Amino acid sequence: TQTVSQSDAHVTVFEGDSVELRCNYSYGGSIYLSWYIQHHGRGLQFLLKYYSGNPVVQGVNGFEAEFSKSDSSFHLRKASVHWSDSAVYFCAVNNNRIFFGDGTQLVVKP
Amino acid sequence: EAAVTQSPRNKVAVTGGKVTLSCNQTNNHNNMYWYRQDTGHGLRLIHYSYGAGSTEKGDIPDGYKASRPSQENFSLILELATPSQTSVYFCASGDWGGSQNTLYFGAGTRLSVL
């Protein structure tokens, strides 16, 4: 059984701060790991994904994520957040079926 | 740009009525999915499809049917709507393998069953 755990339901930071949104997964085989963003009242949009190679992957709008096999993690980071980054972020594990975490709501205060 | 369009965007239905949610994709993806999103539950998979004519049960299929009459269209059908089916429903399309493995979502349908 694949599981995706996002330990923080809510994260609040100030504009210009760095942020890390955590994701841990459990799966024994080869998988793709992804992050999606959902702005209020809209559908999910793809941010980035990892399958193999360089464990640090770059996404849109300055986001990056780092894969760690030893920690079974795929944390999302941004060095300097903007108020427009306020949204819900979903981590996902995909291998023909896609499993989503419960999401982390990021609030960026001015 | 990949496009997934859902209709209607908002729907109010009565208990016991029939509701059909429609989804159209112009991505030529084989796979399509229906999710519902509720506070505290994240995204839950209802039905999915591998191509025209195929439908598969997801994690919470009870009370829902699906129809995939063509590559582009995937419908979710509530034959006898209940208040517990009040939710936001998302359709998505995607393919697996190689550089794929990305889902493209519609904007969602907000359904209220009274």
PDB file of C-alpha atoms in Angstrom:
ATOM      1  CA  THR A   1       0.000   0.000   0.000  1.00  0.00           C
ATOM      2  CA  GLN A   2       1.279   3.396  -0.938  1.00  0.00           C
ATOM      3  CA  THR A   3       0.856   6.219   1.531  1.00  0.00           C
ATOM      4  CA  VAL A   4       1.720   9.876   1.397  1.00  0.00           C
ATOM      5  CA  SER A   5       2.038  11.871   4.580  1.00  0.00           C
ATOM      6  CA  GLN A   6       2.152  15.650   4.804  1.00  0.00           C
ATOM      7  CA  SER A   7       2.767  16.311   8.455  1.00  0.00           C
ATOM      8  CA  ASP A   8       1.867  19.999   8.474  1.00  0.00           C
ATOM      9  CA  ALA A   9      -1.741  20.867   7.709  1.00  0.00           C
ATOM     10  CA  HIS A  10      -1.020  24.613   7.938  1.00  0.00           C
ATOM     11  CA  VAL A  11       2.148  26.682   7.561  1.00  0.00           C
ATOM     12  CA  THR A  12       2.260  30.457   8.006  1.00  0.00           C
ATOM     13  CA  VAL A  13       5.249  32.574   6.993  1.00  0.00           C
ATOM     14  CA  PHE A  14       5.970  36.173   6.074  1.00  0.00           C
ATOM     15  CA  GLU A  15       6.714  37.406   2.594  1.00  0.00           C
ATOM     16  CA  GLY A  16      10.408  36.991   1.854  1.00  0.00           C
ATOM     17  CA  ASP A  17      10.833  34.093   4.267  1.00  0.00           C
ATOM     18  CA  SER A  18      12.035  30.678   3.162  1.00  0.00           C
ATOM     19  CA  VAL A  19       9.675  27.755   3.534  1.00  0.00           C
ATOM     20  CA  GLU A  20       9.845  23.975   3.501  1.00  0.00           C
ATOM     21  CA  LEU A  21       6.734  21.836   3.104  1.00  0.00           C
ATOM     22  CA  ARG A  22       7.287  18.264   4.166  1.00  0.00           C
ATOM     23  CA  CYS A  23       6.262  15.076   2.437  1.00  0.00           C
ATOM     24  CA  ASN A  24       7.020  11.500   3.412  1.00  0.00           C
ATOM     25  CA  TYR A  25       5.917   8.443   1.527  1.00  0.00           C
ATOM     26  CA  SER A  26       5.924   4.706   1.816  1.00  0.00           C
ATOM     27  CA  TYR A  27       6.287   2.559  -1.276  1.00  0.00           C
ATOM     28  CA  GLY A  28       8.669  -0.199  -2.171  1.00  0.00           C
ATOM     29  CA  GLY A  29       8.924   0.071  -5.934  1.00  0.00           C
ATOM     30  CA  SER A  30       9.813   2.623  -8.568  1.00  0.00           C
ATOM     31  CA  ILE A  31       7.654   5.683  -8.330  1.00  0.00           C
ATOM     32  CA  TYR A  32       7.287   9.199  -9.506  1.00  0.00           C
ATOM     33  CA  LEU A  33       7.007  11.865  -6.824  1.00  0.00           C
ATOM     34  CA  SER A  34       5.224  15.106  -7.594  1.00  0.00           C
ATOM     35  CA  TRP A  35       4.036  18.315  -6.046  1.00  0.00           C
ATOM     36  CA  TYR A  36       0.866  20.140  -7.064  1.00  0.00           C
ATOM     37  CA  ILE A  37      -0.471  23.534  -6.059  1.00  0.00           C
ATOM     38  CA  GLN A  38      -4.102  24.507  -5.610  1.00  0.00           C
ATOM     39  CA  HIS A  39      -5.113  28.135  -5.405  1.00  0.00           C
ATOM     40  CA  HIS A  40      -8.420  28.888  -3.744  1.00  0.00           C
ATOM     41  CA  GLY A  41     -11.386  27.838  -5.857  1.00  0.00           C
ATOM     42  CA  ARG A  42      -9.282  26.268  -8.600  1.00  0.00           C
ATOM     43  CA  GLY A  43      -8.052  22.882  -9.718  1.00  0.00           C
ATOM     44  CA  LEU A  44      -4.638  21.460  -8.927  1.00  0.00           C
ATOM     45  CA  GLN A  45      -1.695  22.514 -11.057  1.00  0.00           C
ATOM     46  CA  PHE A  46       1.523  20.586 -11.525  1.00  0.00           C
ATOM     47  CA  LEU A  47       4.644  22.082  -9.896  1.00  0.00           C
ATOM     48  CA  LEU A  48       7.429  19.549 -10.317  1.00  0.00           C
ATOM     49  CA  LYS A  49       8.264  15.853 -10.287  1.00  0.00           C
ATOM     50  CA  TYR A  50      11.112  13.440  -9.626  1.00  0.00           C
ATOM     51  CA  TYR A  51      11.794   9.970 -10.939  1.00  0.00           C
ATOM     52  CA  SER A  52      15.536   9.483 -11.043  1.00  0.00           C
ATOM     53  CA  GLY A  53      18.843  11.316 -11.352  1.00  0.00           C
ATOM     54  CA  ASN A  54      19.625  14.540  -9.521  1.00  0.00           C
ATOM     55  CA  PRO A  55      17.646  14.376  -6.268  1.00  0.00           C
ATOM     56  CA  VAL A  56      17.000  18.123  -6.359  1.00  0.00           C
ATOM     57  CA  VAL A  57      14.449  19.081  -8.966  1.00  0.00           C
ATOM     58  CA  GLN A  58      13.443  22.566  -9.989  1.00  0.00           C
ATOM     59  CA  GLY A  59       9.890  23.638 -10.598  1.00  0.00           C
ATOM     60  CA  VAL A  60       8.067  26.779 -11.589  1.00  0.00           C
ATOM     61  CA  ASN A  61       8.158  30.062  -9.672  1.00  0.00           C
ATOM     62  CA  GLY A  62      11.350  29.262  -7.752  1.00  0.00           C
ATOM     63  CA  PHE A  63      10.132  26.076  -6.108  1.00  0.00           C
ATOM     64  CA  GLU A  64      12.403  23.082  -5.756  1.00  0.00           C
ATOM     65  CA  ALA A  65      12.107  19.717  -4.077  1.00  0.00           C
ATOM     66  CA  GLU A  66      14.644  17.236  -2.814  1.00  0.00           C
ATOM     67  CA  PHE A  67      14.248  13.489  -2.882  1.00  0.00           C
ATOM     68  CA  SER A  68      15.775  11.413  -0.099  1.00  0.00           C
ATOM     69  CA  LYS A  69      15.555   7.649  -0.374  1.00  0.00           C
ATOM     70  CA  SER A  70      16.940   7.096   3.095  1.00  0.00           C
ATOM     71  CA  ASP A  71      14.296   9.359   4.655  1.00  0.00           C
ATOM     72  CA  SER A  72      11.521   8.412   2.203  1.00  0.00           C
ATOM     73  CA  SER A  73      10.937  12.102   1.753  1.00  0.00           C
ATOM     74  CA  PHE A  74      10.295  14.612  -0.979  1.00  0.00           C
ATOM     75  CA  HIS A  75      10.199  18.017   0.690  1.00  0.00           C
ATOM     76  CA  LEU A  76       9.267  21.170  -1.220  1.00  0.00           C
ATOM     77  CA  ARG A  77      11.229  24.372  -0.643  1.00  0.00           C
ATOM     78  CA  LYS A  78      11.281  27.966  -1.709  1.00  0.00           C
ATOM     79  CA  ALA A  79      13.972  30.438  -0.707  1.00  0.00           C
ATOM     80  CA  SER A  80      11.838  33.587  -0.668  1.00  0.00           C
ATOM     81  CA  VAL A  81       8.048  33.359  -0.738  1.00  0.00           C
ATOM     82  CA  HIS A  82       5.637  35.864  -2.222  1.00  0.00           C
ATOM     83  CA  TRP A  83       2.075  36.532  -1.082  1.00  0.00           C
ATOM     84  CA  SER A  84       0.851  34.882  -4.301  1.00  0.00           C
ATOM     85  CA  ASP A  85       2.364  31.595  -3.122  1.00  0.00           C
ATOM     86  CA  SER A  86      -0.476  31.303  -0.615  1.00  0.00           C
ATOM     87  CA  ALA A  87      -2.255  28.108  -1.628  1.00  0.00           C
ATOM     88  CA  VAL A  88      -2.674  24.462  -0.712  1.00  0.00           C
ATOM     89  CA  TYR A  89       0.202  22.213  -1.743  1.00  0.00           C
ATOM     90  CA  PHE A  90      -0.238  18.510  -2.408  1.00  0.00           C
ATOM     91  CA  CYS A  91       2.462  15.897  -2.521  1.00  0.00           C
ATOM     92  CA  ALA A  92       1.722  12.866  -4.713  1.00  0.00           C
ATOM     93  CA  VAL A  93       3.134   9.431  -5.385  1.00  0.00           C
ATOM     94  CA  ASN A  94       2.417   7.986  -8.816  1.00  0.00           C
ATOM     95  CA  ASN A  95       2.883   4.551 -10.297  1.00  0.00           C
ATOM     96  CA  ASN A  96      -0.038   4.073 -12.711  1.00  0.00           C
ATOM     97  CA  ARG A  97      -2.243   5.108  -9.802  1.00  0.00           C
ATOM     98  CA  ILE A  98      -1.659   8.448  -8.158  1.00  0.00           C
ATOM     99  CA  PHE A  99      -1.997   8.901  -4.403  1.00  0.00           C
ATOM    100  CA  PHE A 100      -2.216  12.364  -2.887  1.00  0.00           C
ATOM    101  CA  GLY A 101      -1.359  13.562   0.568  1.00  0.00           C
ATOM    102  CA  ASP A 102      -3.939  15.571   2.491  1.00  0.00           C
ATOM    103  CA  GLY A 103      -2.306  18.855   1.561  1.00  0.00           C
ATOM    104  CA  THR A 104      -0.531  21.683   3.374  1.00  0.00           C
ATOM    105  CA  GLN A 105      -2.126  25.106   3.404  1.00  0.00           C
ATOM    106  CA  LEU A 106       0.542  27.765   3.051  1.00  0.00           C
ATOM    107  CA  VAL A 107      -0.343  31.279   4.162  1.00  0.00           C
ATOM    108  CA  VAL A 108       2.100  34.039   3.278  1.00  0.00           C
ATOM    109  CA  LYS A 109       1.586  37.210   5.282  1.00  0.00           C
ATOM    110  CA  PRO A 110       2.699  40.595   3.908  1.00  0.00           C
TER     111      PRO A 110
ATOM    112  CA  GLU B   1      -1.352  23.902 -23.112  1.00  0.00           C
ATOM    113  CA  ALA B   2      -3.206  20.861 -21.813  1.00  0.00           C
ATOM    114  CA  ALA B   3      -6.852  21.586 -21.166  1.00  0.00           C
ATOM    115  CA  VAL B   4      -9.500  19.901 -19.066  1.00  0.00           C
ATOM    116  CA  THR B   5     -12.947  21.471 -18.975  1.00  0.00           C
ATOM    117  CA  GLN B   6     -15.651  20.587 -16.491  1.00  0.00           C
ATOM    118  CA  SER B   7     -19.335  21.417 -16.639  1.00  0.00           C
ATOM    119  CA  PRO B   8     -21.291  22.631 -14.865  1.00  0.00           C
ATOM    120  CA  ARG B   9     -19.092  24.673 -12.528  1.00  0.00           C
ATOM    121  CA  ASN B  10     -21.806  24.796  -9.916  1.00  0.00           C
ATOM    122  CA  LYS B  11     -24.807  22.548  -9.406  1.00  0.00           C
ATOM    123  CA  VAL B  12     -27.596  22.377  -6.881  1.00  0.00           C
ATOM    124  CA  ALA B  13     -29.505  19.101  -6.871  1.00  0.00           C
ATOM    125  CA  VAL B  14     -32.291  17.589  -4.826  1.00  0.00           C
ATOM    126  CA  THR B  15     -31.975  14.402  -2.844  1.00  0.00           C
ATOM    127  CA  GLY B  16     -32.904  11.434  -5.000  1.00  0.00           C
ATOM    128  CA  GLY B  17     -32.338  13.283  -8.241  1.00  0.00           C
ATOM    129  CA  LYS B  18     -29.952  12.318 -11.005  1.00  0.00           C
ATOM    130  CA  VAL B  19     -26.813  14.380 -11.534  1.00  0.00           C
ATOM    131  CA  THR B  20     -24.346  14.160 -14.403  1.00  0.00           C
ATOM    132  CA  LEU B  21     -20.992  15.887 -14.229  1.00  0.00           C
ATOM    133  CA  SER B  22     -19.160  16.237 -17.514  1.00  0.00           C
ATOM    134  CA  CYS B  23     -15.480  16.444 -18.338  1.00  0.00           C
ATOM    135  CA  ASN B  24     -13.769  17.101 -21.642  1.00  0.00           C
ATOM    136  CA  GLN B  25     -10.034  16.982 -22.332  1.00  0.00           C
ATOM    137  CA  THR B  26      -8.135  18.125 -25.397  1.00  0.00           C
ATOM    138  CA  ASN B  27      -4.846  16.524 -24.335  1.00  0.00           C
ATOM    139  CA  ASN B  28      -5.415  13.202 -26.114  1.00  0.00           C
ATOM    140  CA  HIS B  29      -4.597  11.455 -22.839  1.00  0.00           C
ATOM    141  CA  ASN B  30      -5.633   7.872 -22.389  1.00  0.00           C
ATOM    142  CA  ASN B  31      -6.300   8.116 -18.653  1.00  0.00           C
ATOM    143  CA  MET B  32      -8.992  10.190 -17.002  1.00  0.00           C
ATOM    144  CA  TYR B  33      -9.966  10.453 -13.364  1.00  0.00           C
ATOM    145  CA  TRP B  34     -12.743  11.724 -11.123  1.00  0.00           C
ATOM    146  CA  TYR B  35     -11.896  12.901  -7.610  1.00  0.00           C
ATOM    147  CA  ARG B  36     -13.889  14.511  -4.870  1.00  0.00           C
ATOM    148  CA  GLN B  37     -12.367  16.942  -2.436  1.00  0.00           C
ATOM    149  CA  ASP B  38     -13.688  17.440   1.064  1.00  0.00           C
ATOM    150  CA  THR B  39     -12.190  19.258   3.993  1.00  0.00           C
ATOM    151  CA  GLY B  40     -10.180  16.824   6.066  1.00  0.00           C
ATOM    152  CA  HIS B  41     -10.058  14.165   3.355  1.00  0.00           C
ATOM    153  CA  GLY B  42      -7.889  15.647   0.654  1.00  0.00           C
ATOM    154  CA  LEU B  43      -8.520  14.178  -2.799  1.00  0.00           C
ATOM    155  CA  ARG B  44     -10.276  10.839  -3.055  1.00  0.00           C
ATOM    156  CA  LEU B  45     -10.470   8.842  -6.265  1.00  0.00           C
ATOM    157  CA  ILE B  46     -13.980   7.837  -7.332  1.00  0.00           C
ATOM    158  CA  HIS B  47     -13.601   6.341 -10.812  1.00  0.00           C
ATOM    159  CA  TYR B  48     -11.002   6.341 -13.527  1.00  0.00           C
ATOM    160  CA  SER B  49     -10.611   5.211 -17.102  1.00  0.00           C
ATOM    161  CA  TYR B  50      -7.811   3.883 -19.285  1.00  0.00           C
ATOM    162  CA  GLY B  51      -9.496   4.836 -22.537  1.00  0.00           C
ATOM    163  CA  ALA B  52     -12.755   5.010 -24.434  1.00  0.00           C
ATOM    164  CA  GLY B  53     -15.187   2.374 -23.246  1.00  0.00           C
ATOM    165  CA  SER B  54     -13.317   1.589 -20.027  1.00  0.00           C
ATOM    166  CA  THR B  55     -14.199   2.563 -16.477  1.00  0.00           C
ATOM    167  CA  GLU B  56     -12.575   1.371 -13.267  1.00  0.00           C
ATOM    168  CA  LYS B  57     -13.555   1.764  -9.634  1.00  0.00           C
ATOM    169  CA  GLY B  58     -11.398   3.969  -7.502  1.00  0.00           C
ATOM    170  CA  ASP B  59     -11.280   4.142  -3.730  1.00  0.00           C
ATOM    171  CA  ILE B  60     -14.825   5.441  -3.095  1.00  0.00           C
ATOM    172  CA  PRO B  61     -17.052   4.321  -6.004  1.00  0.00           C
ATOM    173  CA  ASP B  62     -20.264   3.634  -4.080  1.00  0.00           C
ATOM    174  CA  GLY B  63     -23.140   5.812  -5.249  1.00  0.00           C
ATOM    175  CA  TYR B  64     -21.344   6.845  -8.433  1.00  0.00           C
ATOM    176  CA  LYS B  65     -21.160   5.570 -11.985  1.00  0.00           C
ATOM    177  CA  ALA B  66     -18.816   6.679 -14.734  1.00  0.00           C
ATOM    178  CA  SER B  67     -18.988   6.713 -18.498  1.00  0.00           C
ATOM    179  CA  ARG B  68     -16.182   7.157 -21.050  1.00  0.00           C
ATOM    180  CA  PRO B  69     -17.861   7.288 -24.453  1.00  0.00           C
ATOM    181  CA  SER B  70     -14.834   8.751 -26.225  1.00  0.00           C
ATOM    182  CA  GLN B  71     -11.173   9.631 -25.680  1.00  0.00           C
ATOM    183  CA  GLU B  72     -12.167  13.210 -24.884  1.00  0.00           C
ATOM    184  CA  ASN B  73     -15.156  12.784 -22.580  1.00  0.00           C
ATOM    185  CA  PHE B  74     -15.566  11.258 -19.151  1.00  0.00           C
ATOM    186  CA  SER B  75     -18.764  11.683 -17.136  1.00  0.00           C
ATOM    187  CA  LEU B  76     -19.580  11.063 -13.503  1.00  0.00           C
ATOM    188  CA  ILE B  77     -23.159  10.054 -12.786  1.00  0.00           C
ATOM    189  CA  LEU B  78     -25.012  10.196  -9.502  1.00  0.00           C
ATOM    190  CA  GLU B  79     -28.189   8.186 -10.125  1.00  0.00           C
ATOM    191  CA  LEU B  80     -29.740   8.983  -6.748  1.00  0.00           C
ATOM    192  CA  ALA B  81     -27.991  11.973  -5.237  1.00  0.00           C
ATOM    193  CA  THR B  82     -27.661  12.190  -1.460  1.00  0.00           C
ATOM    194  CA  PRO B  83     -26.583  15.081   0.775  1.00  0.00           C
ATOM    195  CA  SER B  84     -23.372  13.161   1.612  1.00  0.00           C
ATOM    196  CA  GLN B  85     -22.353  13.662  -2.006  1.00  0.00           C
ATOM    197  CA  THR B  86     -22.185  17.411  -1.519  1.00  0.00           C
ATOM    198  CA  SER B  87     -18.579  18.166  -2.421  1.00  0.00           C
ATOM    199  CA  VAL B  88     -16.223  19.650  -4.976  1.00  0.00           C
ATOM    200  CA  TYR B  89     -15.510  17.272  -7.844  1.00  0.00           C
ATOM    201  CA  PHE B  90     -12.395  17.385  -9.985  1.00  0.00           C
ATOM    202  CA  CYS B  91     -11.706  15.698 -13.275  1.00  0.00           C
ATOM    203  CA  ALA B  92      -8.159  15.069 -14.433  1.00  0.00           C
ATOM    204  CA  SER B  93      -6.376  13.540 -17.383  1.00  0.00           C
ATOM    205  CA  GLY B  94      -2.878  12.162 -17.746  1.00  0.00           C
ATOM    206  CA  ASP B  95      -0.652   9.503 -19.235  1.00  0.00           C
ATOM    207  CA  TRP B  96       2.084   7.393 -17.707  1.00  0.00           C
ATOM    208  CA  GLY B  97       5.551   6.583 -18.826  1.00  0.00           C
ATOM    209  CA  GLY B  98       8.641   8.454 -19.889  1.00  0.00           C
ATOM    210  CA  SER B  99       8.316  12.179 -19.429  1.00  0.00           C
ATOM    211  CA  GLN B 100       4.593  11.959 -18.715  1.00  0.00           C
ATOM    212  CA  ASN B 101       3.254  11.135 -15.267  1.00  0.00           C
ATOM    213  CA  THR B 102       1.610  14.505 -14.851  1.00  0.00           C
ATOM    214  CA  LEU B 103      -2.054  15.060 -14.183  1.00  0.00           C
ATOM    215  CA  TYR B 104      -3.966  17.985 -15.635  1.00  0.00           C
ATOM    216  CA  PHE B 105      -6.979  19.062 -13.628  1.00  0.00           C
ATOM    217  CA  GLY B 106     -10.180  20.839 -14.464  1.00  0.00           C
ATOM    218  CA  ALA B 107     -11.364  23.812 -12.437  1.00  0.00           C
ATOM    219  CA  GLY B 108     -13.820  21.725 -10.445  1.00  0.00           C
ATOM    220  CA  THR B 109     -17.582  21.392 -10.028  1.00  0.00           C
ATOM    221  CA  ARG B 110     -19.147  22.451  -6.757  1.00  0.00           C
ATOM    222  CA  LEU B 111     -22.150  20.209  -6.108  1.00  0.00           C
ATOM    223  CA  SER B 112     -24.704  20.819  -3.376  1.00  0.00           C
ATOM    224  CA  VAL B 113     -27.343  18.172  -2.750  1.00  0.00           C
ATOM    225  CA  LEU B 114     -30.261  19.498  -0.713  1.00  0.00           C
TER     226      LEU B 114
END
